[in-house]
Short mmCIF file of C-alpha atoms in Angstrom, two decimals:
data_model
loop_
_atom_site.label_atom_id
_atom_site.label_comp_id
_atom_site.label_asym_id
_atom_site.label_seq_id
_atom_site.Cartn_x
_atom_site.Cartn_y
_atom_site.Cartn_z
CA MET A 1 19.53 -1.23 -11.21
CA LYS A 2 17.75 0.38 -8.09
CA SER A 3 17.04 3.31 -8.51
CA GLY A 4 13.53 3.74 -8.10
CA LYS A 5 14.17 2.45 -4.04
CA ARG A 6 16.58 5.32 -3.11
CA THR A 7 14.56 7.14 -0.61
CA SER A 8 14.41 11.01 -0.21
CA PHE A 9 16.13 11.26 3.06
CA ARG A 10 15.45 14.76 3.57
CA ILE A 11 17.76 15.42 0.08
CA ILE A 12 18.64 11.88 -0.88
CA SER A 13 18.70 10.68 -4.30
CA LEU A 14 16.94 7.14 -4.73
CA LEU A 15 20.03 4.51 -4.33
CA ALA A 16 19.54 1.69 -1.64
CA LEU A 17 22.35 0.62 1.21
CA SER A 18 23.94 -2.44 1.10
CA CYS A 19 24.32 -5.31 3.91
CA VAL A 20 27.19 -7.65 4.15
CA LEU A 21 27.60 -8.76 7.77
CA LEU A 22 29.34 -12.14 7.83
CA LEU A 23 32.27 -12.08 8.60
CA SER A 24 35.00 -10.38 10.54
CA LEU A 25 38.43 -11.17 11.80
CA SER A 26 40.13 -14.00 13.12
CA PHE A 27 42.08 -16.12 15.86
CA PRO A 28 45.85 -15.88 15.46
CA GLN A 29 46.20 -19.35 14.49
CA LYS A 30 43.24 -18.81 11.51
CA GLN A 31 44.45 -15.57 9.96
CA VAL A 32 47.70 -14.94 7.57
CA ALA A 33 49.36 -12.11 9.38
CA ALA A 34 49.85 -9.04 7.17
CA ALA A 35 50.06 -5.31 7.93
CA GLY A 36 51.04 -6.93 11.00
CA THR A 37 49.43 -9.17 13.76
CA SER A 38 46.24 -10.69 13.40
CA VAL A 39 43.80 -9.68 16.27
CA LYS A 40 40.30 -11.38 18.09
CA GLY A 41 38.06 -10.53 16.14
CA PHE A 42 35.31 -12.15 13.21
CA TYR A 43 37.19 -14.53 10.76
CA VAL A 44 36.20 -16.31 7.89
CA SER A 45 36.64 -19.84 7.62
CA GLY A 46 35.26 -21.31 4.22
CA SER A 47 31.93 -19.79 3.44
CA THR A 48 31.54 -19.55 7.33
CA LEU A 49 31.92 -16.37 9.10
CA TYR A 50 32.31 -16.93 12.84
CA ASP A 51 33.05 -14.49 15.67
CA ALA A 52 35.13 -13.91 18.06
CA THR A 53 34.50 -16.20 20.32
CA GLY A 54 35.29 -19.18 17.58
CA SER A 55 31.03 -19.69 16.79
CA PRO A 56 29.38 -19.76 13.74
CA PHE A 57 27.67 -16.22 13.25
CA VAL A 58 24.53 -15.42 11.01
CA MET A 59 23.33 -12.39 10.49
CA ARG A 60 20.29 -11.49 11.38
CA GLY A 61 18.86 -7.74 10.81
CA ILE A 62 18.23 -4.70 9.84
CA ASN A 63 19.26 -1.48 7.63
CA HIS A 64 19.18 2.14 8.97
CA ALA A 65 19.44 4.98 6.99
CA HIS A 66 21.93 7.40 9.80
CA THR A 67 23.15 9.63 7.75
CA TRP A 68 19.87 11.03 6.88
CA TYR A 69 19.06 10.65 10.26
CA LYS A 70 21.39 11.33 12.26
CA ASN A 71 19.48 12.56 15.44
CA ASP A 72 17.45 9.52 15.66
CA LEU A 73 20.23 7.28 16.91
CA ALA A 74 19.59 7.14 20.08
CA THR A 75 16.06 6.37 19.33
CA ALA A 76 16.44 3.82 16.57
CA ILE A 77 19.43 1.94 17.63
CA PRO A 78 17.10 0.50 20.78
CA ALA A 79 14.02 -0.21 18.73
CA ILE A 80 16.13 -2.05 16.80
CA ALA A 81 17.20 -3.69 18.76
CA ALA A 82 13.72 -4.74 20.62
CA THR A 83 13.19 -6.32 17.04
CA GLY A 84 15.72 -9.44 17.46
CA SER A 85 18.52 -8.07 15.75
CA ASN A 86 21.77 -9.08 15.83
CA VAL A 87 23.54 -6.93 13.00
CA VAL A 88 22.35 -3.68 12.18
CA ARG A 89 24.09 -1.75 8.80
CA ILE A 90 24.65 1.80 9.07
CA ALA A 91 24.38 4.07 6.36
CA LEU A 92 27.11 7.34 6.89
CA SER A 93 27.92 9.64 4.24
CA SER A 94 32.23 10.44 3.84
CA GLY A 95 30.43 13.75 2.73
CA SER A 96 30.95 13.66 -1.18
CA LYS A 97 27.56 13.66 -0.95
CA TRP A 98 26.48 14.60 1.97
CA SER A 99 26.94 15.56 5.36
CA ILE A 100 30.12 13.80 7.27
CA ASP A 101 29.80 11.42 9.61
CA SER A 102 32.90 12.23 11.89
CA MET A 103 35.15 9.92 13.91
CA ALA A 104 33.30 10.85 16.36
CA ASP A 105 30.37 10.78 15.09
CA VAL A 106 31.07 7.46 14.30
CA GLN A 107 32.23 6.21 17.63
CA LYS A 108 29.71 7.79 19.23
CA ILE A 109 27.19 5.20 16.63
CA LEU A 110 29.59 1.96 17.98
CA ALA A 111 29.26 3.02 21.78
CA LEU A 112 25.37 2.50 21.12
CA CYS A 113 25.23 -0.85 19.32
CA ASP A 114 27.55 -1.95 21.66
CA GLN A 115 25.18 -0.64 24.48
CA TYR A 116 22.46 -2.44 23.01
CA LYS A 117 24.19 -5.55 22.13
CA LEU A 118 24.22 -4.68 18.10
CA ILE A 119 27.25 -5.55 15.74
CA ALA A 120 27.83 -2.78 13.80
CA MET A 121 27.32 -2.98 9.28
CA LEU A 122 29.30 0.10 8.52
CA GLU A 123 28.79 1.10 5.18
CA VAL A 124 29.51 4.56 2.99
CA HIS A 125 26.84 5.61 0.70
CA ASP A 126 27.89 8.25 -1.35
CA ALA A 127 29.62 5.85 -3.88
CA THR A 128 26.47 4.40 -4.58
CA GLY A 129 25.89 3.12 -8.82
CA SER A 130 28.78 4.88 -9.44
CA ASP A 131 31.63 3.41 -11.49
CA ASN A 132 34.05 5.87 -11.23
CA THR A 133 36.85 4.05 -9.21
CA SER A 134 37.41 7.52 -7.81
CA ASP A 135 34.67 7.35 -6.10
CA LEU A 136 35.54 3.64 -4.29
CA ASN A 137 39.28 5.31 -3.52
CA ALA A 138 37.27 7.83 -1.42
CA ALA A 139 35.01 5.51 0.72
CA VAL A 140 38.54 3.65 1.48
CA ASN A 141 39.78 7.24 2.27
CA TYR A 142 37.21 8.02 4.61
CA TRP A 143 37.60 4.64 6.49
CA ILE A 144 41.55 5.29 7.04
CA SER A 145 40.63 8.81 8.49
CA ILE A 146 38.50 7.16 11.33
CA LYS A 147 40.24 3.97 11.11
CA ASP A 148 40.89 4.59 15.40
CA ALA A 149 37.54 4.40 15.60
CA LEU A 150 37.57 0.53 13.99
CA ILE A 151 41.39 -0.35 15.45
CA GLY A 152 40.71 -2.85 18.51
CA LYS A 153 36.49 -3.09 17.64
CA GLU A 154 36.94 -5.85 15.07
CA ASP A 155 35.21 -8.36 17.55
CA ARG A 156 31.75 -6.49 16.73
CA VAL A 157 32.51 -3.80 14.31
CA ILE A 158 32.60 -5.03 10.36
CA VAL A 159 33.92 -2.75 7.12
CA ASN A 160 31.48 -2.89 4.58
CA ILE A 161 33.59 -0.64 2.16
CA ALA A 162 31.74 0.92 0.15
CA ASN A 163 27.34 0.81 -0.91
CA GLU A 164 26.81 -0.93 -4.76
CA TRP A 165 30.02 0.77 -5.78
CA PHE A 166 29.88 0.00 -9.39
CA GLY A 167 26.84 0.04 -10.90
CA SER A 168 27.40 -1.65 -14.55
CA TRP A 169 26.51 -4.92 -14.62
CA SER A 170 30.17 -6.43 -15.77
CA THR A 171 32.84 -7.85 -14.00
CA ALA A 172 36.68 -6.46 -14.87
CA THR A 173 36.98 -2.96 -13.30
CA TRP A 174 34.12 -3.79 -10.43
CA ALA A 175 36.98 -6.66 -8.93
CA SER A 176 40.42 -4.62 -9.89
CA GLY A 177 38.78 -1.49 -7.93
CA TYR A 178 38.47 -4.06 -4.95
CA GLN A 179 41.43 -5.70 -4.88
CA SER A 180 43.30 -2.25 -4.85
CA ALA A 181 40.58 -0.96 -1.98
CA ILE A 182 41.21 -4.05 0.17
CA SER A 183 45.06 -3.64 -0.12
CA SER A 184 44.52 0.50 1.14
CA LEU A 185 42.52 -0.31 3.27
CA ARG A 186 45.09 -2.98 5.42
CA ASP A 187 48.19 -1.84 4.71
CA ALA A 188 46.34 1.70 6.53
CA GLY A 189 46.46 -1.58 9.62
CA ILE A 190 42.44 -1.82 9.19
CA LYS A 191 41.32 -5.67 9.88
CA ASN A 192 38.32 -5.59 10.69
CA THR A 193 36.17 -7.84 8.30
CA LEU A 194 35.24 -6.61 4.90
CA VAL A 195 32.38 -6.92 3.09
CA VAL A 196 32.69 -6.66 -0.45
CA ASP A 197 28.66 -5.65 -2.56
CA SER A 198 27.98 -7.83 -6.25
CA ALA A 199 28.66 -4.75 -8.66
CA GLY A 200 25.04 -4.03 -10.96
CA TRP A 201 24.00 -2.10 -7.92
CA GLY A 202 24.71 -5.05 -5.49
CA GLN A 203 22.30 -7.56 -7.65
CA TYR A 204 24.92 -8.77 -10.28
CA PRO A 205 26.09 -11.35 -8.37
CA THR A 206 27.90 -12.78 -11.36
CA SER A 207 30.77 -10.83 -10.12
CA VAL A 208 30.97 -12.54 -7.07
CA PHE A 209 31.08 -16.17 -9.19
CA THR A 210 33.24 -15.04 -11.00
CA SER A 211 35.42 -12.96 -10.16
CA GLY A 212 34.82 -13.32 -6.27
CA ASN A 213 37.92 -15.29 -5.31
CA ALA A 214 40.54 -13.07 -6.47
CA VAL A 215 39.08 -9.93 -5.39
CA PHE A 216 38.84 -12.77 -1.61
CA ASN A 217 42.16 -13.79 -2.32
CA SER A 218 43.99 -9.80 -3.06
CA ASP A 219 42.97 -9.74 0.96
CA PRO A 220 46.34 -10.75 3.01
CA LEU A 221 44.07 -11.63 6.10
CA HIS A 222 41.72 -13.70 3.96
CA ASN A 223 38.95 -11.82 5.92
CA THR A 224 36.60 -10.52 2.99
CA ILE A 225 32.70 -11.09 2.75
CA PHE A 226 31.05 -10.62 -0.70
CA SER A 227 27.25 -9.14 -0.11
CA ILE A 228 24.52 -9.74 -2.11
CA HIS A 229 21.57 -7.39 -3.04
CA MET A 230 18.06 -8.05 -3.61
CA TYR A 231 15.30 -6.70 -5.33
CA GLU A 232 13.34 -7.84 -8.46
CA TYR A 233 16.54 -8.71 -10.64
CA ALA A 234 18.78 -10.94 -8.01
CA GLY A 235 15.52 -12.41 -5.56
CA GLY A 236 12.64 -11.44 -7.95
CA THR A 237 11.75 -15.71 -7.94
CA ALA A 238 12.94 -18.46 -5.55
CA ALA A 239 14.73 -20.39 -8.30
CA THR A 240 16.66 -17.20 -9.41
CA VAL A 241 17.02 -17.00 -5.18
CA LYS A 242 18.06 -20.10 -4.57
CA SER A 243 20.75 -19.76 -7.54
CA ASN A 244 22.70 -16.88 -6.68
CA ILE A 245 22.58 -17.81 -3.20
CA ASP A 246 23.88 -21.49 -3.84
CA SER A 247 26.74 -19.89 -6.69
CA ALA A 248 28.13 -17.49 -4.61
CA LEU A 249 28.79 -19.92 -1.73
CA ALA A 250 30.46 -21.90 -4.60
CA ILE A 251 33.11 -20.26 -4.47
CA GLY A 252 34.26 -20.98 -0.93
CA VAL A 253 33.69 -18.20 0.43
CA PRO A 254 31.09 -16.60 3.01
CA VAL A 255 28.13 -14.72 1.22
CA ILE A 256 24.97 -12.35 3.36
CA ILE A 257 21.80 -10.79 1.56
CA GLY A 258 23.03 -7.32 2.29
CA GLU A 259 19.49 -6.15 1.28
CA PHE A 260 16.82 -7.34 0.88
CA GLY A 261 12.68 -6.05 0.00
CA TYR A 262 9.49 -7.06 -0.71
CA LYS A 263 9.14 -5.84 -4.04
CA HIS A 264 10.09 -3.06 -5.67
CA THR A 265 9.83 -0.67 -8.61
CA GLY A 266 11.14 -3.25 -10.93
CA GLY A 267 8.67 -5.66 -10.06
CA ASP A 268 7.71 -8.67 -7.53
CA VAL A 269 10.84 -10.47 -4.90
CA ASP A 270 10.58 -13.39 -3.15
CA GLU A 271 11.21 -12.50 0.15
CA ALA A 272 9.73 -15.67 1.98
CA THR A 273 12.17 -17.83 -0.39
CA ILE A 274 15.41 -15.46 0.69
CA MET A 275 14.55 -15.48 3.97
CA SER A 276 13.71 -19.69 4.19
CA TYR A 277 16.53 -19.98 2.00
CA SER A 278 18.73 -18.59 3.96
CA GLN A 279 18.21 -20.65 6.91
CA GLN A 280 18.76 -23.21 5.67
CA LYS A 281 22.32 -22.61 4.03
CA GLY A 282 22.92 -20.27 7.07
CA VAL A 283 23.02 -16.84 5.25
CA GLY A 284 22.71 -13.85 7.46
CA TRP A 285 20.82 -11.08 5.16
CA LEU A 286 19.26 -7.17 6.58
CA ALA A 287 16.39 -6.53 5.29
CA TRP A 288 16.21 -2.63 3.69
CA SER A 289 15.18 -0.46 5.37
CA TRP A 290 14.22 0.62 8.85
CA TYR A 291 12.45 3.76 8.14
CA GLY A 292 12.09 7.06 5.63
CA ASN A 293 12.56 5.67 2.84
CA GLY A 294 10.69 8.00 0.08
CA GLY A 295 10.49 9.13 -3.79
CA GLY A 296 7.56 6.40 -4.11
CA VAL A 297 9.24 3.82 -2.27
CA GLU A 298 8.05 3.57 1.54
CA TYR A 299 6.83 0.63 0.97
CA LEU A 300 9.68 -0.39 1.96
CA ASP A 301 9.71 1.05 5.93
CA LEU A 302 9.92 -1.22 8.45
CA ALA A 303 8.62 0.94 10.98
CA ASN A 304 6.72 4.08 10.78
CA GLY A 305 9.57 6.03 12.37
CA PRO A 306 12.39 5.79 14.38
CA ALA A 307 10.70 4.09 17.34
CA GLY A 308 7.36 3.79 15.53
CA SER A 309 4.92 0.51 14.92
CA LEU A 310 5.74 -2.02 13.27
CA SER A 311 4.38 -1.89 9.16
CA GLU A 312 3.45 -4.92 7.22
CA TRP A 313 6.35 -5.64 6.00
CA GLY A 314 8.00 -4.73 9.50
CA LYS A 315 6.03 -7.94 10.87
CA SER A 316 7.28 -10.25 8.12
CA VAL A 317 10.56 -9.40 8.37
CA VAL A 318 10.70 -9.65 13.14
CA ASN A 319 7.90 -11.66 13.39
CA GLY A 320 7.49 -14.22 10.40
CA SER A 321 8.24 -17.76 11.14
CA TYR A 322 12.15 -17.18 9.50
CA GLY A 323 12.41 -13.11 11.00
CA THR A 324 14.72 -12.20 13.57
CA MET A 325 12.54 -12.89 16.56
CA ALA A 326 12.50 -17.15 15.53
CA THR A 327 16.26 -16.41 13.56
CA SER A 328 18.42 -14.57 15.10
CA VAL A 329 21.05 -15.83 17.47
CA LEU A 330 23.02 -13.13 19.55
CA ASN A 331 26.86 -12.53 19.28
CA LYS A 332 28.24 -14.90 21.48
CA ILE A 333 30.87 -11.96 22.24
CA TYR A 334 27.48 -10.72 24.62
CA THR A 335 26.84 -14.53 26.52
CA THR A 336 30.44 -16.42 27.23
CA THR A 337 31.17 -15.90 30.47
CA GLY A 338 34.81 -14.28 31.22
CA TYR A 339 34.80 -12.97 28.15
CA VAL A 340 37.96 -10.87 27.33
CA PRO A 341 37.28 -8.01 24.38
CA VAL A 342 40.08 -6.85 21.86
CA PRO A 343 41.11 -4.15 23.58
CA ASP A 344 41.47 0.01 22.21
CA ASN A 345 44.62 -0.51 20.57
CA GLY A 346 44.46 -3.64 18.44
CA ALA A 347 47.34 -6.36 20.50
CA ASN A 348 46.96 -9.01 21.99
CA PRO A 349 44.09 -8.90 24.86
CA SER A 350 45.07 -9.24 28.40
CA PRO A 351 43.82 -11.93 30.90
CA THR A 352 42.22 -10.89 32.69
CA ALA A 353 38.29 -11.07 32.41
CA THR A 354 35.96 -8.50 31.65
CA PRO A 355 32.40 -8.32 33.04
CA THR A 356 29.40 -8.81 31.52
CA PRO A 357 28.07 -6.57 29.19
CA THR A 358 24.65 -4.56 30.40
CA ALA A 359 21.71 -6.48 29.25
CA THR A 360 19.13 -5.13 27.02
CA PRO A 361 15.77 -4.79 25.99
CA THR A 362 16.74 -7.38 22.43
CA PRO A 363 14.87 -10.92 23.30
CA THR A 364 17.68 -12.40 20.63
CA ALA A 365 18.50 -16.06 20.04
CA THR A 366 20.60 -18.96 21.41
CA VAL A 367 19.94 -21.96 23.90
CA ALA A 368 22.78 -22.99 25.53
CA PRO A 369 23.86 -24.42 29.19
CA THR A 370 25.10 -21.76 31.12
CA ALA A 371 27.20 -20.71 34.30
CA THR A 372 25.43 -19.19 37.48
CA PRO A 373 21.21 -19.36 36.17
CA SER A 374 18.96 -16.71 37.55
CA THR A 375 15.65 -17.59 39.82
CA ALA A 376 14.25 -14.36 39.63
CA PRO A 377 10.67 -13.97 37.92
CA GLY A 378 10.70 -10.85 35.93
CA ASN A 379 12.95 -11.20 33.33
CA LEU A 380 11.06 -14.06 31.20
CA MET A 381 8.96 -13.69 28.10
CA LEU A 382 6.66 -16.45 26.66
CA TYR A 383 5.65 -16.16 22.63
CA TYR A 384 2.85 -17.86 21.01
CA ARG A 385 2.07 -18.32 17.25
CA ALA A 386 -0.91 -20.95 15.73
CA GLY A 387 0.64 -23.82 14.21
CA GLU A 388 -3.46 -24.66 12.47
CA THR A 389 -5.71 -21.79 12.27
CA ASN A 390 -8.65 -24.23 11.15
CA VAL A 391 -10.78 -24.02 14.37
CA THR A 392 -12.71 -27.22 13.90
CA ASP A 393 -10.28 -30.32 12.63
CA ASN A 394 -8.71 -32.57 14.64
CA GLN A 395 -4.96 -31.32 16.01
CA ILE A 396 -4.81 -27.89 18.54
CA LYS A 397 -1.43 -27.04 16.76
CA PRO A 398 0.15 -24.66 19.04
CA HIS A 399 3.60 -23.14 19.01
CA PHE A 400 6.30 -21.56 21.75
CA ASN A 401 9.82 -19.60 21.88
CA ILE A 402 10.59 -18.52 25.54
CA LYS A 403 13.09 -15.22 25.77
CA ASN A 404 15.36 -14.39 28.68
CA ASN A 405 15.55 -11.25 28.96
CA GLY A 406 17.21 -11.32 31.83
CA THR A 407 21.31 -10.00 33.05
CA SER A 408 21.70 -13.76 34.06
CA ALA A 409 21.31 -17.33 32.44
CA VAL A 410 17.94 -19.51 33.30
CA ASN A 411 17.22 -22.83 33.85
CA LEU A 412 15.00 -24.48 31.90
CA SER A 413 13.97 -27.44 34.14
CA GLY A 414 12.09 -25.08 36.97
CA LEU A 415 10.34 -23.53 33.93
CA LYS A 416 7.05 -24.84 32.51
CA ILE A 417 4.42 -23.84 30.15
CA ARG A 418 0.39 -23.93 30.15
CA TYR A 419 -2.37 -23.88 26.34
CA TYR A 420 -5.40 -23.79 27.66
CA PHE A 421 -8.10 -25.12 25.96
CA THR A 422 -11.53 -27.38 25.81
CA LYS A 423 -11.47 -30.89 24.80
CA GLU A 424 -15.09 -31.75 23.69
CA GLY A 425 -16.14 -35.31 23.78
CA SER A 426 -14.77 -37.86 26.64
CA PRO A 427 -11.35 -39.35 24.40
CA SER A 428 -8.15 -39.45 26.15
CA LEU A 429 -5.81 -36.59 25.03
CA ASN A 430 -2.59 -37.30 23.25
CA CYS A 431 0.31 -34.39 22.82
CA ALA A 432 3.03 -35.13 19.86
CA ILE A 433 6.14 -33.29 19.80
CA ASP A 434 6.42 -32.03 16.43
CA TRP A 435 9.66 -30.36 16.24
CA ALA A 436 11.73 -28.81 18.48
CA GLN A 437 14.47 -26.56 18.25
CA LEU A 438 16.52 -27.67 21.82
CA GLY A 439 14.98 -31.45 21.58
CA ALA A 440 12.17 -33.44 21.64
CA VAL A 441 13.93 -36.04 23.83
CA ASN A 442 14.48 -32.65 25.95
CA LEU A 443 10.80 -31.88 26.95
CA THR A 444 7.95 -33.53 28.78
CA THR A 445 4.24 -33.39 28.41
CA SER A 446 1.25 -33.77 30.63
CA PHE A 447 -2.86 -33.40 30.51
CA GLY A 448 -4.56 -31.27 33.33
CA SER A 449 -8.58 -30.34 34.15
CA LEU A 450 -10.28 -26.56 34.96
CA ASN A 451 -13.32 -25.54 35.22
CA THR A 452 -13.57 -22.21 34.16
CA THR A 453 -14.51 -19.75 31.32
CA ASN A 454 -13.37 -21.62 27.44
CA THR A 455 -11.03 -24.09 29.47
CA ASP A 456 -11.77 -27.73 30.28
CA SER A 457 -7.70 -29.31 30.27
CA TYR A 458 -4.49 -27.38 29.39
CA LEU A 459 -1.71 -29.28 28.89
CA GLU A 460 1.58 -28.16 30.41
CA ILE A 461 5.39 -28.57 28.68
CA ALA A 462 8.21 -28.94 31.24
CA PHE A 463 12.18 -29.99 30.54
CA THR A 464 14.19 -32.06 31.76
CA SER A 465 17.97 -31.37 33.37
CA GLY A 466 19.50 -32.51 29.63
CA ALA A 467 17.58 -28.76 28.40
CA GLY A 468 19.75 -27.14 29.75
CA SER A 469 19.65 -23.39 30.92
CA ILE A 470 18.74 -19.83 28.44
CA PRO A 471 21.76 -18.27 28.21
CA ALA A 472 20.96 -14.09 29.19
CA GLY A 473 20.09 -12.06 26.20
CA GLY A 474 18.59 -15.90 24.05
CA GLN A 475 16.07 -18.17 23.43
CA THR A 476 14.14 -21.46 23.18
CA GLY A 477 13.92 -20.99 19.63
CA ASP A 478 10.47 -23.18 17.98
CA ILE A 479 9.22 -25.71 20.33
CA GLN A 480 6.25 -27.47 18.08
CA LEU A 481 3.09 -29.38 20.04
CA LEU A 482 -0.02 -31.26 18.65
CA ILE A 483 -2.50 -31.71 20.55
CA TYR A 484 -5.10 -34.88 19.36
CA LYS A 485 -7.18 -37.21 20.46
CA SER A 486 -7.42 -40.85 20.69
CA ASP A 487 -10.52 -41.40 18.58
CA TRP A 488 -8.92 -38.62 16.69
CA SER A 489 -12.44 -36.74 16.08
CA ASN A 490 -12.58 -32.71 15.98
CA PHE A 491 -11.98 -30.29 18.82
CA ASN A 492 -13.82 -26.52 18.40
CA GLU A 493 -10.84 -23.87 18.89
CA ALA A 494 -13.06 -20.99 18.54
CA ASN A 495 -13.89 -19.79 21.84
CA ASP A 496 -10.71 -21.67 23.36
CA TYR A 497 -8.97 -19.80 26.26
CA SER A 498 -5.46 -19.86 24.50
CA PHE A 499 -6.72 -20.01 21.08
CA ASP A 500 -5.88 -16.96 18.98
CA ALA A 501 -6.57 -17.60 14.56
CA THR A 502 -4.50 -14.55 13.80
CA LYS A 503 -1.19 -15.03 15.80
CA ASN A 504 -0.03 -16.98 12.74
CA ALA A 505 3.68 -15.47 13.80
CA PHE A 506 5.48 -15.56 17.34
CA SER A 507 3.51 -13.23 19.15
CA SER A 508 3.44 -11.83 23.17
CA TRP A 509 0.05 -13.61 24.17
CA ASN A 510 -1.40 -13.34 27.48
CA HIS A 511 -3.44 -16.06 27.68
CA VAL A 512 -0.68 -18.52 27.66
CA THR A 513 1.42 -19.35 30.79
CA LEU A 514 4.72 -19.38 31.41
CA PHE A 515 5.70 -20.80 35.65
CA GLN A 516 9.28 -20.18 37.52
CA ASN A 517 9.91 -22.61 39.66
CA GLY A 518 5.59 -22.40 40.67
CA SER A 519 5.63 -19.04 39.98
CA LEU A 520 3.90 -17.51 37.27
CA VAL A 521 5.61 -15.49 35.94
CA SER A 522 3.96 -14.15 32.24
CA GLY A 523 0.65 -14.10 30.94
CA ILE A 524 -2.77 -14.38 32.37
CA GLU A 525 -4.12 -18.01 33.92
CA PRO A 526 -7.96 -18.06 32.80
#
């Protein structure tokens, strides 16, 4: 159904990589023991995927066609991490159609993803669109052949069994094939969370609605999630998107949108609803794809090369209102002080704590109090977007997000944001907090005066002690403000120092400033 998306990744036929990332193995008390004892890792409870710390994990990430661009790995992974993604879906080959990705290759991939705090979802691409059970079995045999790279990584590696296996729009063979595949993987000792793509090249979610429970219950660990690929058939309209997500969740098992684009060969895709409704429902998604698309679907490239600039599609996925920068939350195994990783042999971890993992350049999300806050400047970045772009109305609506790219938590009570503007006239100024992810009660606002180019006033936002801190790799999330005059007369923002109508998605902007304990750490004062 998606053959038009299949790129010419060097020699590939055009088909589609799938995505999945919502689950993993569980804590022993929440998992059914099978194929040996369960281990600490991702696990499923109801329609939610939890990480190894017991926190819900919602995937926000990108597909990467690694197997056709093996030499670009060291460039692509850091660039993907810099988008704020918390997961990357990696296309691998079992050797049936393309050059095999060996166990050593996979170990290298996983080490790099771990270094950059990206959860790795691995998928075998060779069975794409096939109705032959033998092709699914070949994918299973591949996983078993490299299982030593997976065992002990259950807290950071998810296995998408086969990309878009079963191209027909029917269910019975799809269900029986996956029931057998799951049994074989568990019998081999693979306990990672498993992802199963819908039938019909990933675009026939009815297969999940009708037989998903039978497939899920065939997993003795009950640690399987389902993936829908949303292109023109499964994601063409808002109503279709919502219906498919709701119907999948109704079976009581997690679902993710493993792939989606903004259009495809058969028509338009409602990517805005995919992202916004997934946020509303706590459903993970992975956009297709980082770069390298060909065969007429080059428009699906998110970036211009392994570390290239973002395309318009990429800007939507990364910087949009519901994109990775705004909604991605780093897996808490990377932000929890004293977290003990799963040991390589998959046994129960020893009680000795491990050091906090090395920081990554990616700004990702979560706001929670954390121990040992840092006071050192240089690791904080203030992001801005214009919530209202009309330059001559009676309100100014700046939105902010602070990201901590450092290795230690930062107390919010030591931070202050300033937005600079001209007030035009003498009426007094007022500010309302439209919405704040960390709670409006934890913010205070005040106004100050300046006499400089394009500025006579500024709004200052401060944080109470109740705001807590931003953990390493975390962010505050949206802070949405409304400035208005006591008489509701108009502003003229055309020449205001901080206003930029082109920034309708969060962007770094040096005309807004962030202070830490009185020192300027982000932006330039007017």
